[in-house]
Coordinates of C-alpha atoms in Angstrom, one line a residue:
M1 CA -22.2 -200.7 -34.3
G2 CA -25.5 -200.7 -36.1
K3 CA -27.6 -201.5 -33.0
L4 CA -25.6 -198.8 -30.9
R5 CA -26.9 -195.9 -33.8
A6 CA -30.4 -197.6 -34.3
A7 CA -30.5 -196.8 -30.4
Q8 CA -29.0 -193.4 -30.1
Y9 CA -31.6 -192.0 -33.1
A10 CA -34.2 -193.9 -31.1
C11 CA -33.4 -191.8 -28.5
S12 CA -33.4 -188.1 -30.7
L13 CA -36.9 -189.5 -32.1
L14 CA -38.5 -190.4 -28.4
G15 CA -36.7 -186.9 -27.2
H16 CA -38.8 -185.1 -29.8
A17 CA -42.0 -186.9 -29.2
L18 CA -41.2 -185.9 -25.4
Q19 CA -40.9 -182.6 -26.0
R20 CA -44.1 -182.6 -28.3
H21 CA -46.2 -183.7 -25.7
G22 CA -45.0 -181.7 -22.8
A23 CA -43.0 -184.7 -20.8
S24 CA -40.9 -183.1 -17.4
P25 CA -37.6 -181.3 -18.4
E26 CA -35.9 -183.8 -16.6
L27 CA -37.0 -186.7 -18.2
Q28 CA -36.2 -184.8 -21.7
K29 CA -32.4 -184.1 -20.2
Q30 CA -32.1 -187.8 -19.4
I31 CA -33.4 -188.8 -23.0
R32 CA -30.6 -185.7 -24.2
Q33 CA -27.9 -187.1 -22.1
L34 CA -28.7 -190.8 -23.3
E35 CA -28.2 -189.9 -26.7
G36 CA -25.1 -187.8 -26.4
H37 CA -23.6 -190.9 -24.3
L38 CA -24.6 -193.1 -27.6
S39 CA -23.0 -190.7 -30.1
L40 CA -20.2 -190.4 -28.0
G41 CA -19.5 -194.3 -27.6
R42 CA -20.1 -194.8 -31.4
K43 CA -17.4 -192.3 -32.1
L44 CA -14.9 -194.5 -30.1
L45 CA -15.8 -197.3 -32.3
R46 CA -15.0 -195.8 -35.3
L47 CA -11.8 -194.6 -34.3
G48 CA -10.1 -197.0 -36.9
N49 CA -13.0 -196.8 -39.8
S50 CA -10.8 -194.3 -41.4
A51 CA -8.2 -197.0 -42.4
D52 CA -11.0 -199.5 -43.7
A53 CA -12.4 -196.5 -45.6
L54 CA -9.0 -196.1 -47.4
E55 CA -8.5 -199.8 -47.7
S56 CA -11.9 -200.0 -49.4
A57 CA -11.0 -196.7 -51.8
K58 CA -8.1 -198.8 -52.8
R59 CA -10.0 -201.7 -53.9
A60 CA -12.8 -199.7 -55.7
V61 CA -9.7 -198.6 -57.9
H62 CA -9.5 -202.0 -59.8
L63 CA -13.3 -201.7 -60.6
S64 CA -13.6 -202.4 -64.3
D65 CA -16.7 -199.7 -65.0
V66 CA -15.7 -196.1 -65.3
V67 CA -18.5 -194.4 -63.2
L68 CA -18.5 -197.4 -60.5
R69 CA -14.9 -196.9 -60.3
F70 CA -15.6 -193.3 -59.6
C71 CA -18.7 -193.3 -57.8
I72 CA -17.4 -195.7 -55.2
T73 CA -13.9 -194.6 -54.6
V74 CA -14.9 -190.7 -53.9
S75 CA -17.5 -192.6 -51.5
H76 CA -15.1 -193.8 -49.8
L77 CA -12.3 -190.9 -49.5
N78 CA -15.3 -189.0 -48.2
R79 CA -16.2 -191.4 -45.9
A80 CA -12.2 -191.7 -44.9
L81 CA -12.3 -187.9 -44.0
Y82 CA -15.4 -187.8 -42.8
F83 CA -14.3 -190.5 -39.9
A84 CA -11.0 -188.6 -39.1
C85 CA -12.7 -185.6 -38.3
D86 CA -14.8 -188.2 -36.2
N87 CA -12.1 -188.9 -34.4
V88 CA -11.0 -185.2 -33.9
L89 CA -14.3 -184.6 -32.1
W90 CA -14.0 -187.4 -29.8
A91 CA -10.9 -186.2 -28.7
G92 CA -12.7 -183.1 -28.1
K93 CA -15.5 -184.4 -26.3
S94 CA -13.6 -187.2 -24.6
G95 CA -11.5 -184.4 -23.1
L96 CA -8.1 -185.3 -25.1
A97 CA -8.3 -182.2 -26.8
P98 CA -10.1 -179.9 -25.1
H99 CA -9.1 -177.2 -27.1
V100 CA -10.8 -178.5 -30.5
D101 CA -13.4 -176.1 -32.1
Q102 CA -16.3 -178.9 -32.1
E103 CA -19.0 -176.9 -33.8
K104 CA -16.2 -176.4 -36.9
W105 CA -15.0 -179.8 -37.2
A106 CA -18.5 -180.8 -36.9
Q107 CA -19.5 -179.2 -39.9
R108 CA -16.6 -180.9 -41.6
S109 CA -17.8 -183.8 -40.8
F110 CA -21.0 -183.5 -42.1
R111 CA -19.9 -182.0 -45.1
Y112 CA -17.8 -185.4 -46.1
Y113 CA -20.5 -187.2 -44.9
L114 CA -23.5 -185.4 -47.4
F115 CA -20.6 -186.1 -50.4
S116 CA -20.1 -189.4 -49.6
L117 CA -24.0 -190.0 -49.4
I118 CA -23.9 -188.0 -52.7
M119 CA -22.0 -190.6 -54.7
N120 CA -23.8 -193.0 -52.8
L121 CA -26.7 -192.2 -54.5
S122 CA -25.3 -191.6 -57.9
R123 CA -24.0 -195.4 -58.2
D124 CA -27.2 -196.2 -57.4
A125 CA -29.2 -194.0 -60.0
Y126 CA -26.4 -195.3 -62.6
E127 CA -27.1 -199.4 -61.7
I128 CA -30.8 -198.5 -61.9
R129 CA -30.2 -197.0 -65.1
L130 CA -28.5 -200.3 -65.8
L131 CA -30.9 -202.3 -65.2
M132 CA -33.7 -200.3 -66.8
E133 CA -32.0 -200.8 -69.9
Q134 CA -31.5 -204.2 -69.7
E135 CA -35.1 -204.6 -68.6
S136 CA -36.5 -202.7 -71.4
S137 CA -34.5 -204.6 -74.1
A138 CA -35.6 -208.2 -72.6
C139 CA -38.7 -207.1 -72.5
S140 CA -38.5 -205.8 -76.4
R141 CA -37.4 -209.0 -77.4
R142 CA -40.5 -210.9 -75.2
L143 CA -42.8 -209.0 -77.5
K144 CA -41.2 -209.3 -80.6
G145 CA -40.6 -212.8 -80.3
S146 CA -44.5 -213.3 -79.3
G147 CA -45.0 -211.5 -82.5
G148 CA -46.8 -208.7 -80.4
G149 CA -44.4 -206.2 -81.8
V150 CA -43.5 -202.8 -79.6
P151 CA -45.7 -199.8 -79.6
A152 CA -44.4 -196.7 -81.7
G153 CA -42.0 -194.7 -79.7
I154 CA -42.1 -196.7 -76.6
E155 CA -39.1 -199.2 -77.6
T156 CA -37.0 -196.2 -78.9
G157 CA -38.0 -193.8 -76.1
G158 CA -39.3 -191.5 -78.7
L159 CA -42.4 -189.4 -78.2
G160 CA -43.8 -189.3 -81.8
G161 CA -44.2 -186.2 -83.9
P162 CA -47.3 -184.5 -83.5
G163 CA -49.1 -186.2 -86.4
T164 CA -48.6 -189.2 -84.4
P165 CA -51.9 -190.3 -83.3
G166 CA -51.6 -190.6 -79.7
G167 CA -48.7 -188.0 -79.7
G168 CA -48.2 -185.3 -77.4
L169 CA -48.9 -185.5 -73.8
P170 CA -50.7 -188.8 -73.5
Q171 CA -47.9 -190.4 -74.8
L172 CA -45.4 -188.5 -72.5
A173 CA -47.8 -189.7 -70.1
L174 CA -48.0 -193.5 -71.1
K175 CA -44.1 -193.5 -71.6
L176 CA -43.8 -191.6 -68.4
R177 CA -46.2 -194.8 -66.2
L178 CA -43.9 -197.2 -68.4
Q179 CA -41.3 -195.9 -67.1
V180 CA -42.6 -195.7 -63.4
L181 CA -43.5 -199.6 -64.0
L182 CA -40.4 -200.3 -65.0
L183 CA -38.5 -198.8 -62.2
A184 CA -40.7 -200.6 -59.6
R185 CA -40.0 -203.8 -61.4
V186 CA -36.1 -203.1 -61.5
L187 CA -36.2 -202.6 -57.5
R188 CA -38.8 -205.2 -56.9
G189 CA -36.4 -207.9 -58.7
H190 CA -33.3 -206.2 -56.4
P191 CA -33.8 -206.3 -53.2
P192 CA -30.0 -204.9 -52.2
L193 CA -30.3 -202.1 -54.4
L194 CA -33.7 -201.0 -53.1
L195 CA -32.6 -201.0 -49.7
D196 CA -29.6 -199.3 -50.4
V197 CA -31.5 -196.7 -51.8
V198 CA -34.0 -195.9 -49.0
R199 CA -30.9 -196.4 -46.8
N200 CA -29.0 -193.6 -48.4
A201 CA -32.2 -191.3 -48.5
C202 CA -32.7 -191.4 -45.3
D203 CA -29.1 -191.0 -44.0
L204 CA -29.6 -187.7 -46.7
F205 CA -31.7 -185.8 -44.4
I206 CA -29.0 -186.3 -41.4
P207 CA -26.3 -184.1 -42.7
L208 CA -28.8 -181.7 -44.8
D209 CA -30.3 -180.6 -41.7
K210 CA -27.2 -180.4 -39.5
L211 CA -25.5 -178.4 -42.2
G212 CA -28.6 -176.1 -42.4
L213 CA -29.2 -177.2 -45.9
W214 CA -32.7 -178.6 -45.5
R215 CA -34.0 -178.0 -41.7
C216 CA -36.2 -181.0 -41.0
G217 CA -36.0 -180.8 -37.5
P218 CA -35.0 -183.5 -34.6
G219 CA -38.3 -185.7 -35.2
I220 CA -37.7 -186.3 -38.9
V221 CA -33.9 -186.8 -38.6
G222 CA -34.5 -189.5 -35.6
L223 CA -36.8 -191.5 -37.7
C224 CA -34.7 -191.5 -40.9
G225 CA -31.6 -192.5 -38.3
L226 CA -33.8 -195.3 -37.0
V227 CA -34.8 -196.6 -40.3
S228 CA -31.6 -196.4 -41.8
S229 CA -29.7 -198.5 -39.1
I230 CA -32.5 -200.9 -39.1
L231 CA -31.8 -201.7 -42.7
S232 CA -28.2 -201.5 -42.0
I233 CA -28.5 -204.6 -39.3
L234 CA -30.5 -206.3 -42.0
T235 CA -27.6 -206.1 -44.3
L236 CA -25.6 -207.5 -41.5
I237 CA -28.2 -210.6 -40.5
Y238 CA -28.6 -211.2 -44.3
P239 CA -25.1 -210.6 -46.1
W240 CA -27.1 -211.0 -49.5
L241 CA -28.9 -207.9 -48.9
R242 CA -25.5 -205.7 -48.9
L243 CA -25.1 -204.3 -52.4
K244 CA -21.9 -205.3 -54.2
P245 CA -19.4 -204.3 -55.1

């Protein structure tokens, strides 16, 4: 499935490159047809995915963390609806239901896909915040244990008052720099979370473009879809890279 998706978005990216470089219309048509066949093949292979997504949602309901439970459950429910719409589209394109309004069902499917990705990114942001708080606390304990102390306003996140030496914009810039360094450290130490953030961020461009909320163009959509597909393949080759739960 991941290889088919990668091939489909590679065709999209290739078609855009051929169009920009003035390739023959016949070659561009063949690439578009290949992309369409790959898309239809993926839809056929996803016929049972709605049930799988519902089962995943049922398992997520039992998570102890309230935020994770909400984000993961809602994400899986939206994925189930997305796959259901995708099944209708497959029936229309394969000729089983020729009177299906494909544009309407495509818009519905991309809306559910977008909601699912928003929930995924919300979950990623929540996990990043928790890890950053844990890392910040650990750093504070190490500094106190070594007798170095913690700079004022950094441990507690305060910016200092107007009369505090180094207060104002320099203090804000320092705090922002420390937060960026902390974020980089957290993501570097948790490859599955980093991969999930990048993959969801790449996927986000696809429904945004298809729904007309942010026109990225076929080149950006093809590139983001290809990168996301390659990262998904990596999680299949190396299961430890998959974010859990």
